[in-house]
Short mmCIF file of C-alpha atoms in Angstrom, two decimals:
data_model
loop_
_atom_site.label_atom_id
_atom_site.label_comp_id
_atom_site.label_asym_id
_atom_site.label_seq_id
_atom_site.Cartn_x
_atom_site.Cartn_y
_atom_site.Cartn_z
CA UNK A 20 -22.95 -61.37 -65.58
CA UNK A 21 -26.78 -61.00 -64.71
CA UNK A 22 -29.23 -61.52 -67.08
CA UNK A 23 -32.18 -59.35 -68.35
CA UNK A 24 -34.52 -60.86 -66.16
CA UNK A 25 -32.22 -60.36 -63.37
CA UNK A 26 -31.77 -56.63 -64.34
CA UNK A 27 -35.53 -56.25 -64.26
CA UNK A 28 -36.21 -57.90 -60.90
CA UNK A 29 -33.69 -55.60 -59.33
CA UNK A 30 -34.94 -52.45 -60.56
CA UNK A 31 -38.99 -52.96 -60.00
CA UNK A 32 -40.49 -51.05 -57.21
CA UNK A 33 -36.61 -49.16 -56.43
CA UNK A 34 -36.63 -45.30 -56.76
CA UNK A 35 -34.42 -43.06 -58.64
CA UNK A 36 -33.50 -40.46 -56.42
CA UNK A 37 -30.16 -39.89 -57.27
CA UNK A 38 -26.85 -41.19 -59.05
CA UNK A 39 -25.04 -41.34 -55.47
CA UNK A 40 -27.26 -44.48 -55.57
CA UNK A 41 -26.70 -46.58 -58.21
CA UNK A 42 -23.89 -48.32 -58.76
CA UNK A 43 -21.53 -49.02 -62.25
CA UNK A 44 -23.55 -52.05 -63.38
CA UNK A 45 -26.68 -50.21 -62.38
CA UNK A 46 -25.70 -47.52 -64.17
CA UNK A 47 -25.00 -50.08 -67.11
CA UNK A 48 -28.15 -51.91 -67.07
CA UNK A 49 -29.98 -48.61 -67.08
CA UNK A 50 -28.08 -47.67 -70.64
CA UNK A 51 -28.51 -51.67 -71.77
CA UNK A 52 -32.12 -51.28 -71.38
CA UNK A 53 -32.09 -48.08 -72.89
CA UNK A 54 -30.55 -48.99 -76.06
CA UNK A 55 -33.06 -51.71 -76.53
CA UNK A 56 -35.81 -48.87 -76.54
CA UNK A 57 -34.38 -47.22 -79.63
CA UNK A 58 -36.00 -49.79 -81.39
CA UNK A 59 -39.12 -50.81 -79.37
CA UNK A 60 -42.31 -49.17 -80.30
CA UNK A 61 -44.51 -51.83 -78.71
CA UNK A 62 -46.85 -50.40 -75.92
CA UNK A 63 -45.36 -51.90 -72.88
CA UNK A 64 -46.56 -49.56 -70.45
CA UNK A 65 -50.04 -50.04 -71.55
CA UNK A 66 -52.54 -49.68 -68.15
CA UNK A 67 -49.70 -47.87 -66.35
CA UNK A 68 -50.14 -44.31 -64.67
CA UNK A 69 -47.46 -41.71 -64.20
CA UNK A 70 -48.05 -39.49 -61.14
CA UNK A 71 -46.33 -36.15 -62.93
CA UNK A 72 -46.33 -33.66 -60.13
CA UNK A 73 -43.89 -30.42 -60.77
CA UNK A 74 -43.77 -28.51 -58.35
CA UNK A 75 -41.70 -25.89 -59.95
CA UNK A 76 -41.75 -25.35 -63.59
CA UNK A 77 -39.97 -27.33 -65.92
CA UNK A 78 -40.85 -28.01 -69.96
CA UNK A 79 -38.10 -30.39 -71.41
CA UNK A 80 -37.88 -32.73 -68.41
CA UNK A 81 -41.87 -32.92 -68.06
CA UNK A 82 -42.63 -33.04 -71.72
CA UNK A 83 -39.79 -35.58 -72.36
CA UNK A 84 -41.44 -38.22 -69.42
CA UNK A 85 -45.05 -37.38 -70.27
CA UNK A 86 -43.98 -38.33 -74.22
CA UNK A 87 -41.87 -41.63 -72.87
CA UNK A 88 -44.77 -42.48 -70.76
CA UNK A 89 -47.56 -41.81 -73.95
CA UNK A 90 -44.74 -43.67 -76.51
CA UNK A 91 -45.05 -46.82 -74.61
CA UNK A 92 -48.98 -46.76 -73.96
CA UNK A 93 -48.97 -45.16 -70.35
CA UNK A 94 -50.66 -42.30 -69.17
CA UNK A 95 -49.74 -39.39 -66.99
CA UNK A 96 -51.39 -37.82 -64.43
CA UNK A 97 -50.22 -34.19 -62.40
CA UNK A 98 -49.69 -31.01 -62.56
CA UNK A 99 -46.84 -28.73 -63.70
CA UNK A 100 -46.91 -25.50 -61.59
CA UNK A 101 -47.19 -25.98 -57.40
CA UNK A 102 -49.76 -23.03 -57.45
CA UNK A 103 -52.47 -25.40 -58.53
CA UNK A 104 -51.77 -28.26 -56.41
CA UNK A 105 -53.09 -28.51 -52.52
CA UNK A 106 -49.33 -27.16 -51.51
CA UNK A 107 -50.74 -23.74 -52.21
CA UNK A 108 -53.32 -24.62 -49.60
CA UNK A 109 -50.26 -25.71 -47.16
CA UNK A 110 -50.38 -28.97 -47.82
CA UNK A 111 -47.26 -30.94 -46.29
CA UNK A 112 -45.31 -32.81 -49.59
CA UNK A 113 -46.07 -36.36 -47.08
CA UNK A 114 -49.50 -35.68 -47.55
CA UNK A 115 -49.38 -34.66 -51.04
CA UNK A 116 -47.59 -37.83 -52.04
CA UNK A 117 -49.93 -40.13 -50.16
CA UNK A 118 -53.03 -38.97 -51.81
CA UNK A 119 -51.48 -38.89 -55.55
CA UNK A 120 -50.40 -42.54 -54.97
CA UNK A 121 -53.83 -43.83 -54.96
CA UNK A 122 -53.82 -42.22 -58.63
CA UNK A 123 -51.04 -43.63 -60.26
CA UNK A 124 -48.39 -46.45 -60.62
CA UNK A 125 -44.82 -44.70 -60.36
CA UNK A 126 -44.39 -41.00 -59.29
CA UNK A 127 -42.45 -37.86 -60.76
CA UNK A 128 -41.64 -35.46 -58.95
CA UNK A 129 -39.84 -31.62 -59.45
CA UNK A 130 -39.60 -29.52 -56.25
CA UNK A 131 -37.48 -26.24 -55.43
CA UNK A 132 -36.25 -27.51 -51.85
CA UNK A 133 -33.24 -30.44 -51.65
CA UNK A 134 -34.22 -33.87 -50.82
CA UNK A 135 -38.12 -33.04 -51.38
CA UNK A 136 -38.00 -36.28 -54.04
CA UNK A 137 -35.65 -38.28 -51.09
CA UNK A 138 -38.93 -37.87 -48.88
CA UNK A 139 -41.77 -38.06 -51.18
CA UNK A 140 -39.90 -41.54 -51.97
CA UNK A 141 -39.93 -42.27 -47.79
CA UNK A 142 -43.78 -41.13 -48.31
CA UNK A 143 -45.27 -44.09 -50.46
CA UNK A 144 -44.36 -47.24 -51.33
CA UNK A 145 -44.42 -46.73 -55.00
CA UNK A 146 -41.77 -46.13 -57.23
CA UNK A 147 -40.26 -42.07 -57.39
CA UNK A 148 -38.12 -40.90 -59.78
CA UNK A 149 -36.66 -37.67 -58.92
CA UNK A 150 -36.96 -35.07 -61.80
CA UNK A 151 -34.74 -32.51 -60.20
CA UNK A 152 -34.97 -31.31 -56.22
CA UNK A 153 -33.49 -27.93 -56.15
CA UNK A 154 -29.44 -27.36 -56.70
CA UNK A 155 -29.47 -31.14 -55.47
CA UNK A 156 -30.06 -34.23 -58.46
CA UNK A 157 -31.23 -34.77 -61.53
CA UNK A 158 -30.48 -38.68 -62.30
CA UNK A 159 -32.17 -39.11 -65.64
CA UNK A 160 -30.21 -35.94 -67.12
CA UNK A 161 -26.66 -37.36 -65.70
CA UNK A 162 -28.30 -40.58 -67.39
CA UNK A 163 -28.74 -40.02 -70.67
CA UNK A 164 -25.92 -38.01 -70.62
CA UNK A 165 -23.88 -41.31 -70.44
CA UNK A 166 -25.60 -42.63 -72.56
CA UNK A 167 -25.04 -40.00 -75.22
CA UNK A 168 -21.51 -40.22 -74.66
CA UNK A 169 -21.62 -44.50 -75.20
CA UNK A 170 -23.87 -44.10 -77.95
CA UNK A 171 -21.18 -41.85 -79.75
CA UNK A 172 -18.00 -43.07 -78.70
CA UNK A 173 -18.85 -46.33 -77.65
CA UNK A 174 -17.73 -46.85 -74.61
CA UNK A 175 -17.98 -45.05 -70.77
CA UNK A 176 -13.84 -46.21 -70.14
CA UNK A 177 -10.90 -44.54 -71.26
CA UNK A 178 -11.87 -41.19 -73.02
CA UNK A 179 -10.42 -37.84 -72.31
CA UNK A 180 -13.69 -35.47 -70.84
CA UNK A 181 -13.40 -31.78 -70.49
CA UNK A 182 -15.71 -30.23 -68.27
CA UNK A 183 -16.03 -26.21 -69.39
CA UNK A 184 -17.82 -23.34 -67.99
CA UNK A 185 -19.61 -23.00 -64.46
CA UNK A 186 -18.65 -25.81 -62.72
CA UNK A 187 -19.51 -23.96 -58.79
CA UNK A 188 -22.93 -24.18 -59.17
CA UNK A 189 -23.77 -26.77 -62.22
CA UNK A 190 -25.91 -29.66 -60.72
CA UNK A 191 -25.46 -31.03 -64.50
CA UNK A 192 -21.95 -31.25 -64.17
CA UNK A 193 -21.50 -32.00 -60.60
CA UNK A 194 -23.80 -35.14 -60.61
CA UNK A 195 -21.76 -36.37 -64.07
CA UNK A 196 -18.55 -35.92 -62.81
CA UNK A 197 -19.23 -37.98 -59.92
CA UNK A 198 -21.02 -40.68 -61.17
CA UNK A 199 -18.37 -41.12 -63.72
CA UNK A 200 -15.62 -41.91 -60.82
CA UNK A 201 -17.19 -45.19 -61.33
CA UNK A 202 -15.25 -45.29 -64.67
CA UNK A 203 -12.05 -44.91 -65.56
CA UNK A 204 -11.18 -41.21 -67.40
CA UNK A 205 -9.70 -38.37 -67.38
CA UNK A 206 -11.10 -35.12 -66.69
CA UNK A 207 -10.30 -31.92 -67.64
CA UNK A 208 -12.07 -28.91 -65.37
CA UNK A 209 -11.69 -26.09 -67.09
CA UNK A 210 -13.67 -22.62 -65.53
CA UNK A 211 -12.78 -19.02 -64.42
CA UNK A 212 -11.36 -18.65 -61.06
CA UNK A 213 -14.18 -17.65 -59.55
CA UNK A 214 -16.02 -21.00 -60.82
CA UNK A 215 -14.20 -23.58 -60.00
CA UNK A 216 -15.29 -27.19 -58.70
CA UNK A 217 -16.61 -26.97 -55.03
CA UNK A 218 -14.13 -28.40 -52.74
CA UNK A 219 -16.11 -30.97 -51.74
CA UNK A 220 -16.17 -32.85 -55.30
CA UNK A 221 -12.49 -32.52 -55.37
CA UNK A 222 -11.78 -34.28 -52.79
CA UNK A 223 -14.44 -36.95 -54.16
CA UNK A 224 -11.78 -36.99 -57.55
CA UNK A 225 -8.99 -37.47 -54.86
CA UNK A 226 -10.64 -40.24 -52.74
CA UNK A 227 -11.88 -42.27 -56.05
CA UNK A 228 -8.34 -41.87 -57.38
CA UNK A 229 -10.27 -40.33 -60.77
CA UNK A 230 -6.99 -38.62 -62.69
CA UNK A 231 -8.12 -34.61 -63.28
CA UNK A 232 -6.67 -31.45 -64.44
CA UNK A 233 -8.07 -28.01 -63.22
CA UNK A 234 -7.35 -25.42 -65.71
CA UNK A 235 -8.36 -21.75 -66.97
CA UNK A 236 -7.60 -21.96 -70.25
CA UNK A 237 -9.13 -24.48 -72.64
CA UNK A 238 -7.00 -24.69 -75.58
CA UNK A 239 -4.00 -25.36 -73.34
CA UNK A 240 -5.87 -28.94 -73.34
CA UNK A 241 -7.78 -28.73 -76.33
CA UNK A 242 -5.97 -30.95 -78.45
CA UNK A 243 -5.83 -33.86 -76.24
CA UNK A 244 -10.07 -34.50 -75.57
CA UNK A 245 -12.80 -36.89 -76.83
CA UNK A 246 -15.98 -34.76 -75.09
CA UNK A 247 -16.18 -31.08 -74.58
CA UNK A 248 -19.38 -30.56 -72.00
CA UNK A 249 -20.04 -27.16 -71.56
CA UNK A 250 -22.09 -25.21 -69.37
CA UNK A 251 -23.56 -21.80 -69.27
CA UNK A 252 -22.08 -19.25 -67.18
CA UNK A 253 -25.03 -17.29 -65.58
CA UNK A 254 -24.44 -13.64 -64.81
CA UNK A 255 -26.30 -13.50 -61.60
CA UNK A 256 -23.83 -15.66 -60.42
CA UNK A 257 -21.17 -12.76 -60.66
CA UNK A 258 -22.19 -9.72 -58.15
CA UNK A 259 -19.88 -7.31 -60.17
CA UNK A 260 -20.87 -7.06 -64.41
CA UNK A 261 -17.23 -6.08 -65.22
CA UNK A 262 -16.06 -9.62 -64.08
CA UNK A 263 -18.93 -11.31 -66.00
CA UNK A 264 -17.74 -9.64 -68.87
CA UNK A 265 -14.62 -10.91 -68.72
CA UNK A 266 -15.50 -14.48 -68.95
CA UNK A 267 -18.80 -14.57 -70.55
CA UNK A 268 -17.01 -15.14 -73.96
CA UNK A 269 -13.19 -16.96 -72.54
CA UNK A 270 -15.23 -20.14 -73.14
CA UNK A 271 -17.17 -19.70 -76.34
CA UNK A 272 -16.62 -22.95 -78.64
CA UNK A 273 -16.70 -22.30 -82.45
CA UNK A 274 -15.81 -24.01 -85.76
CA UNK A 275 -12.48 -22.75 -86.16
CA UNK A 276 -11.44 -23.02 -82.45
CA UNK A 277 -12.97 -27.01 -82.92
CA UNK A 278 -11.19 -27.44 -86.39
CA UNK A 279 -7.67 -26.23 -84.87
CA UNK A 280 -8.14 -29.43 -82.46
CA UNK A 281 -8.40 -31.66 -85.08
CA UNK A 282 -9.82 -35.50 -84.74
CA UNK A 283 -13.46 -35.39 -84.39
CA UNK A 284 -15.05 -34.27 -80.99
CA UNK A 285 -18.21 -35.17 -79.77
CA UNK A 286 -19.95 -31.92 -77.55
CA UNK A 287 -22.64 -31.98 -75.08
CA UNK A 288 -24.13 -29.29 -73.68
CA UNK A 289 -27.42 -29.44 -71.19
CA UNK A 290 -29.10 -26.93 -73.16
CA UNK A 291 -30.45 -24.26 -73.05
CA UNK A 292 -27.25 -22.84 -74.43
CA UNK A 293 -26.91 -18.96 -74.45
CA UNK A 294 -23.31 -17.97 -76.86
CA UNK A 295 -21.40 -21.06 -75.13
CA UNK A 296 -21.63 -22.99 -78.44
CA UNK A 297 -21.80 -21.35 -81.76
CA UNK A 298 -24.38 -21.79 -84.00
CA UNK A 299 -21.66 -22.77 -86.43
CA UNK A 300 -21.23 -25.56 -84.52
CA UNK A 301 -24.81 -27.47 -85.41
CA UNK A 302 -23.64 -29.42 -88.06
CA UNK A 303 -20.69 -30.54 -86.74
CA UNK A 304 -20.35 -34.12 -87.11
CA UNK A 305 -19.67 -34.27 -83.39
CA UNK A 306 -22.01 -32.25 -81.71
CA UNK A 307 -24.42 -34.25 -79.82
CA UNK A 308 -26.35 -31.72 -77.86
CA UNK A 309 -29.77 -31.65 -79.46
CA UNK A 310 -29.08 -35.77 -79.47
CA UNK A 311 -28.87 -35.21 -75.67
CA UNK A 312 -33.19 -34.28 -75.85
CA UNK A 313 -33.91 -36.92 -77.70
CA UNK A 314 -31.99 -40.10 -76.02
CA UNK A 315 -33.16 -37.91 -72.83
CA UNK A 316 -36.65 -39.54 -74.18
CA UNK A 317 -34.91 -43.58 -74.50
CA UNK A 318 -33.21 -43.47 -71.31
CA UNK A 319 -36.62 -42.04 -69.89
CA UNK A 320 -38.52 -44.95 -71.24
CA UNK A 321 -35.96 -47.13 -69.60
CA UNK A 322 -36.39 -45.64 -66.79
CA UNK A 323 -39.88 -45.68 -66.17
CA UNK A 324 -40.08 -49.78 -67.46
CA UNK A 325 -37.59 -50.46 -65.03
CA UNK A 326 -39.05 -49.22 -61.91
CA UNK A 327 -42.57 -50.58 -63.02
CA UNK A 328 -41.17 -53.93 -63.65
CA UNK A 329 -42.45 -54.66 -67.18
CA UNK A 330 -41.22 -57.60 -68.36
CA UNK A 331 -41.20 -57.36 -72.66
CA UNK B 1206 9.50 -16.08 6.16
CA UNK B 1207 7.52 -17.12 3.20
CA UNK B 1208 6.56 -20.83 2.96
CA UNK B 1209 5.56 -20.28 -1.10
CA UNK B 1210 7.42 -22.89 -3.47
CA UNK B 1211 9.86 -20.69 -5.36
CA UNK B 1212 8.54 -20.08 -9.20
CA UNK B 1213 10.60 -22.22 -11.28
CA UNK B 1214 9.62 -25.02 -8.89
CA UNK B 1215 5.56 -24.24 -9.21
CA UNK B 1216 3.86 -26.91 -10.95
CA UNK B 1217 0.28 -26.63 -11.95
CA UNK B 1218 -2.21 -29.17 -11.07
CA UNK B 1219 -5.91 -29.28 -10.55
CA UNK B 1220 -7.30 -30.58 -7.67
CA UNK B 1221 -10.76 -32.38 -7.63
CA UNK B 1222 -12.62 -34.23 -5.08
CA UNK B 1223 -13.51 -37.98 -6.16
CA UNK B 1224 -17.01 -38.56 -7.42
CA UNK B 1225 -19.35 -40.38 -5.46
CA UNK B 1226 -21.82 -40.86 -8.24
CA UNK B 1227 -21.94 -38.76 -11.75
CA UNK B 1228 -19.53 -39.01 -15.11
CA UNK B 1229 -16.73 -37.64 -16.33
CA UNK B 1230 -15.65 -37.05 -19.54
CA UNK B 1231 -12.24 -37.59 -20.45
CA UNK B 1232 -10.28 -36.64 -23.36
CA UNK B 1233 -12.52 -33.90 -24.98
CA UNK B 1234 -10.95 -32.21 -27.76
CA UNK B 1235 -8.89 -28.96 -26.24
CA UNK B 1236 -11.20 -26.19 -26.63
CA UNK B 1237 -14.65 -28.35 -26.81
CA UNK B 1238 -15.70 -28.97 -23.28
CA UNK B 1239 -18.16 -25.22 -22.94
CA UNK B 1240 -19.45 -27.20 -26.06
CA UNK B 1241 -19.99 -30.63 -24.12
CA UNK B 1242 -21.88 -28.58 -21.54
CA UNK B 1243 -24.13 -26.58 -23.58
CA UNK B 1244 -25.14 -30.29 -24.90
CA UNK B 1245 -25.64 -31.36 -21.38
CA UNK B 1246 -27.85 -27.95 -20.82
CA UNK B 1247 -26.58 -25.50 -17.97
CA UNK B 1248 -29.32 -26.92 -14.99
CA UNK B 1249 -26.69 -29.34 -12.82
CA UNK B 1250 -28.00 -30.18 -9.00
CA UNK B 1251 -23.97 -31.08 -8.21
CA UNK B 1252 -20.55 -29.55 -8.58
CA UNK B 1253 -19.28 -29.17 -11.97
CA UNK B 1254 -15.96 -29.19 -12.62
CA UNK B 1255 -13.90 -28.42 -15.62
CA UNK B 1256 -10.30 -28.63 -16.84
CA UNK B 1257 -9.49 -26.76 -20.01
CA UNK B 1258 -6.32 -27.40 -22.18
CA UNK B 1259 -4.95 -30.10 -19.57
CA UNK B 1260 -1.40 -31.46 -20.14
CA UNK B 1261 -2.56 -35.13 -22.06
CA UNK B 1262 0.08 -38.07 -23.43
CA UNK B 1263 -2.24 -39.35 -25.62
CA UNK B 1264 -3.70 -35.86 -27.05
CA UNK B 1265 -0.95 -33.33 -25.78
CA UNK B 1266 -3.84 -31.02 -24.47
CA UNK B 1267 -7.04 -32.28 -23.91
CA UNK B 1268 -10.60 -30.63 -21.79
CA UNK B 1269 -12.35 -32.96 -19.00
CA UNK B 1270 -15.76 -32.37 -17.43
CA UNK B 1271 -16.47 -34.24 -14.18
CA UNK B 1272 -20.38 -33.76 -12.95
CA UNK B 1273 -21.69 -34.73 -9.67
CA UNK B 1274 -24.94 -36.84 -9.60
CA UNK B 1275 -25.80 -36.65 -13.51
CA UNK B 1276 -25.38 -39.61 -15.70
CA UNK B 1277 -25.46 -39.20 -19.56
CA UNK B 1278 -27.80 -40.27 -22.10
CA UNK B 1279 -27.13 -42.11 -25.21
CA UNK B 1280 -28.81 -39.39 -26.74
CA UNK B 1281 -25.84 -37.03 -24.93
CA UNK B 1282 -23.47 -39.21 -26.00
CA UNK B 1283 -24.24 -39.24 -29.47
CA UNK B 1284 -23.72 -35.55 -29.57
CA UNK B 1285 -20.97 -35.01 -27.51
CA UNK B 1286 -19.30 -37.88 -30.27
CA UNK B 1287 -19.66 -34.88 -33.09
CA UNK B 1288 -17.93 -32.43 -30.96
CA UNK B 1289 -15.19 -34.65 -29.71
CA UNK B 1290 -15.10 -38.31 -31.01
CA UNK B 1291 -12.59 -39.59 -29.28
CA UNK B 1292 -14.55 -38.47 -25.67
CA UNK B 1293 -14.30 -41.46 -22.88
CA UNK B 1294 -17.20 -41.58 -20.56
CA UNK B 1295 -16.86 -43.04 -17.26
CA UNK B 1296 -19.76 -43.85 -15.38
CA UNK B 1297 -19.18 -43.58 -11.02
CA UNK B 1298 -21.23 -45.30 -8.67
CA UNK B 1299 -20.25 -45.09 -4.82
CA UNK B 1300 -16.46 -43.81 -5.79
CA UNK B 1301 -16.36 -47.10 -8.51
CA UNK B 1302 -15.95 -46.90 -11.83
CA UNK B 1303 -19.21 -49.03 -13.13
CA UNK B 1304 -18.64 -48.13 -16.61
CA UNK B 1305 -16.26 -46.75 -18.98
CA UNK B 1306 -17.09 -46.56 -22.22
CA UNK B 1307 -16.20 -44.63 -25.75
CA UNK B 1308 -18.79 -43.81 -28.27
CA UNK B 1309 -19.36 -46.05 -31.08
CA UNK B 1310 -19.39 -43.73 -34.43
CA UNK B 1311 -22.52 -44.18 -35.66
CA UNK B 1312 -23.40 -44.80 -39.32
CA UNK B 1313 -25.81 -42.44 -39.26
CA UNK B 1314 -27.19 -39.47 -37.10
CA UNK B 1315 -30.99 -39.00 -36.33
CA UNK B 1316 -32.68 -36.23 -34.93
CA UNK B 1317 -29.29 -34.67 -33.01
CA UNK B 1318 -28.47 -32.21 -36.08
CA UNK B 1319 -29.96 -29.16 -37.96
CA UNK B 1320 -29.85 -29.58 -41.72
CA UNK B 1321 -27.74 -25.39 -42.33
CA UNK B 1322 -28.80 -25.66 -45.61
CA UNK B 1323 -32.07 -23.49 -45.80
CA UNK B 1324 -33.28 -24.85 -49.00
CA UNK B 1325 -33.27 -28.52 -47.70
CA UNK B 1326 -37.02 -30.50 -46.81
CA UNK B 1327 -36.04 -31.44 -43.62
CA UNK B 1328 -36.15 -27.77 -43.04
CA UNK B 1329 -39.54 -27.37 -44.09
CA UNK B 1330 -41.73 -30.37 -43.86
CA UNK B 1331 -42.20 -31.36 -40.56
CA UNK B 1332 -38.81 -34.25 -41.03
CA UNK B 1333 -36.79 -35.66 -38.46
CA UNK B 1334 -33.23 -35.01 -39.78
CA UNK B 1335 -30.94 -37.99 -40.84
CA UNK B 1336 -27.68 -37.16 -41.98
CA UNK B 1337 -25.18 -40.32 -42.82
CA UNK B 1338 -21.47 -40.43 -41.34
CA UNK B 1339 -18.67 -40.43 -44.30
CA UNK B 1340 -15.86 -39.78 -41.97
CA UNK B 1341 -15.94 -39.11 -38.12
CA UNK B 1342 -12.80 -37.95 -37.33
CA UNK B 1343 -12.16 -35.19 -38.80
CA UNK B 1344 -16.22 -35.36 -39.07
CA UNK B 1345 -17.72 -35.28 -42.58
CA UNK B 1346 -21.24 -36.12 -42.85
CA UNK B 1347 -24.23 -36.29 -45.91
CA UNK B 1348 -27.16 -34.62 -44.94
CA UNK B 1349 -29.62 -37.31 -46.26
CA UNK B 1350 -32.08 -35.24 -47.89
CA UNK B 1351 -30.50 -32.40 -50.07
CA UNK B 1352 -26.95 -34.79 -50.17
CA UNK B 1353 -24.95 -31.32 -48.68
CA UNK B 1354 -21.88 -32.55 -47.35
CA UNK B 1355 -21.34 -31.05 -43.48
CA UNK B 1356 -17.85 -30.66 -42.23
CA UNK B 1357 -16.20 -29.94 -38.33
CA UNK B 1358 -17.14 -26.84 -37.41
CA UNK B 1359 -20.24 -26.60 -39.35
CA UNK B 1360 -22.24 -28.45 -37.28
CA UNK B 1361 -25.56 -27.14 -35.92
CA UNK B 1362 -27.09 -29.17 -33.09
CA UNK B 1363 -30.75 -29.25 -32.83
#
């Protein structure tokens, strides 16, 4: 078992690029750490500058590390649209990177293309956390997505997970479902034809010997699952409107379709939610997806003290 | 009188003249070896020869590309290994064999393959391409920047 100061010597300096990298007790010590934050209020980070650079537009995930950083006594440096940073002057992201280092302690960065946060972490030898690169990774959202799910059933082992809604093209859902092969559940994958899982993350289920069901219909299952995680289903995704009609609403969750399951659910959803929840739904004792923004903000915090090193 | 063999006694074979110095590549993949020579480029100062779909034990039908007064690269090699990993590579100096060799799979690929996936960095920013090997044969490799996952056949050599 490795101790606190252990945890914290492994993590300073690393980068968060994505979950493909970090293993079960990473993943563990991230959460450990995270859960002592709910309490903590002392100003850790005092001294220590956050590189913010966004090169595509993003509120929650900016706001939610610029408040983490601010919380514990940082401060944050950047921009949040590309058209004001030197890119716009066709700036390569190398350079970008290794003239913001000489600003700031750790680095965040958001960019359209895959693997832009990969090489702005091969760019400088400070610490990058990857706030989303295209269709690719988001770590801290598949994060404190865990985390939402220990903090409210207790444990990462042994619950029955339904995955519902687009789950082709959902980086949310792809990068949880993988990084929870490292534990032992089972899935349910429940989407339209036309949305199914890629492939290539089936055969990821198959190789980790993860135990799944792919189904159309939800309520077949319904009765049997801890966590619903749903997704939005985007209608530019479908190039005929008759066949988004069809399945805009086949995966609507609402009271009485939650009541008819019985025992207590808990429901995540990445937000922002279009008619995939119902409103009806907000009080529910187990919905957890407005919980999801604010641990978003602990396991940020966690995040951002790990990679600096900060001992506390 | 006709001296031909009567059909159903005709046996096909393929007659080549020993190397005095060059390579040949045995046991390409049936169907891979115009592949093998587009890697090699088309610009060869000796004979050339090829055998497509030859009778193999090991592989029931298998290509094979002896060339006259060329020796391969690592850098060849390494590409030719996508196309057909299970290629042997003999090496002939003054009619000997001087080396015979497979390809080790490598754990990861630098620089030999195009990134298909438009949106990635290495397409943009002025990167040398990494991708790392999950399986070689049937191939399946991890582009290491945007973490696509490249199968046989999708392959695009740089």
């Amino acid at each position: 078992m490795s101790t606190q100061a252990d945890d914290l010597l492994a993590f300073a300096e690393r980068d968060l690029i994505s979950m493909r990298d970090v293993s079960r007790d990473e993943i563990n010590a991230f959460l450990d750490m995270a859960e002592r934050f709910e309490s903590l209020t002392q100003p850790v980070l005092q001294g220590k500058v956050l590189g913010s650079l966004f090169f595509e537009p993003s509120t929650r995930t900016r706001l939610s590390f610029s408040a983490a950083m601010q919380r514990l006594g940082g401060s944050v440096v950047g921009f949040a649209d590309a058209k004001v940073s030197s890119t716009a002057k066709g700036e390569s992201l190398h350079d970008s990177i290794r003239v913001v280092e000489n600003y700031c302690d750790i680095i965040l960065i958001r960019h359209p293309r895959e693997g832009a946060a990969r090489l702005a972490a091969e760019s400088t030898r400070l610490p990058v956390i990857n706030a989303g690169d295209g269709t690719n990774q988001h770590p801290t959202q598949t994060l404190l997505d865990l985390y939402t799910i220990r903090k409210t059933r207790g444990r990462l082992d042994n619950l029955k997970i339904a995955f519902i809604g687009d789950l082709k093209y959902s980086r949310t859902v792809h990068s949880l479902i993988e990084t929870l092969t490292h534990f032992d559940n089972e899935l349910f994958l429940v989407s339209p034809q036309s949305l199914r899982m890629p492939p290539d993350f089936i055969d990821e289920l198959d190789t980790r010997g993860t135990v799944y069901t792919e189904d159309e219909d939800f309520f077949s299952i319904a009765s049997d699952v801890d966590v619903i995680y749903t997704t939005r289903i985007q209608e530019e995704r479908f190039p005929d409107p008759v066949e988004y009609e069809k399945v805009k609403n086949a995966y609507r969750i609402d009271r009485a379709a939650i009541e008819r399951i019985g025992a207590e659910v808990t429901l995540l959803h990445p937000l922002p939610r279009l008619n995939e929840i119902s409103t009806d739904l907000d009080d529910y004792p187990g919905s957890a997806y407005f919980d999801q923004a604010r641990n978003g903000l602990t396991v940020r915090k966690a995040v951002l003290s790990l990679l600096l090193g900060v001992k506390f | 009188m006709s001296s031909q063999q009567p059909q159903s006694e005709y046996q096909p074979s393929i007659k080549v003249t020993a190397l005095r110095e060059g390579t040949v590549i045995d046991h390409l993949v049936a169907g891979t070896a115009l592949k093998v020579l587009a890697i090699l480029g088309i610009e060869f100062e000796g004979a050339v020869t090829i055998g497509l779909n030859l009778e193999s034990s090991k592989m029931k039908q298998k290509d094979i590309i002896k060339i006259e007064r060329r020796e391969v690269t690592p850098e060849e090699v390494a590409k030719i290994a996508l196309v057909s990993p299970r290629a042997s590579f003999s090496i002939i100096r003054e009619f000997q064999v001087v080396e015979k060799f497979q390809p080790t799979p490598p754990e990861i690929i630098e620089n030999l393959i195009r990134c298909p996936n438009p949106s990635c960095i290495s397409n943009e920013d002025r990167v040398e391409t990494k991708f790392r090997v999950v399986r070689i044969d049937p191939l399946h490799i991890r582009c290491h920047y945007c973490e696509r996952s490249l199968r046989k056949g999708e392959v695009v050599l740089l």
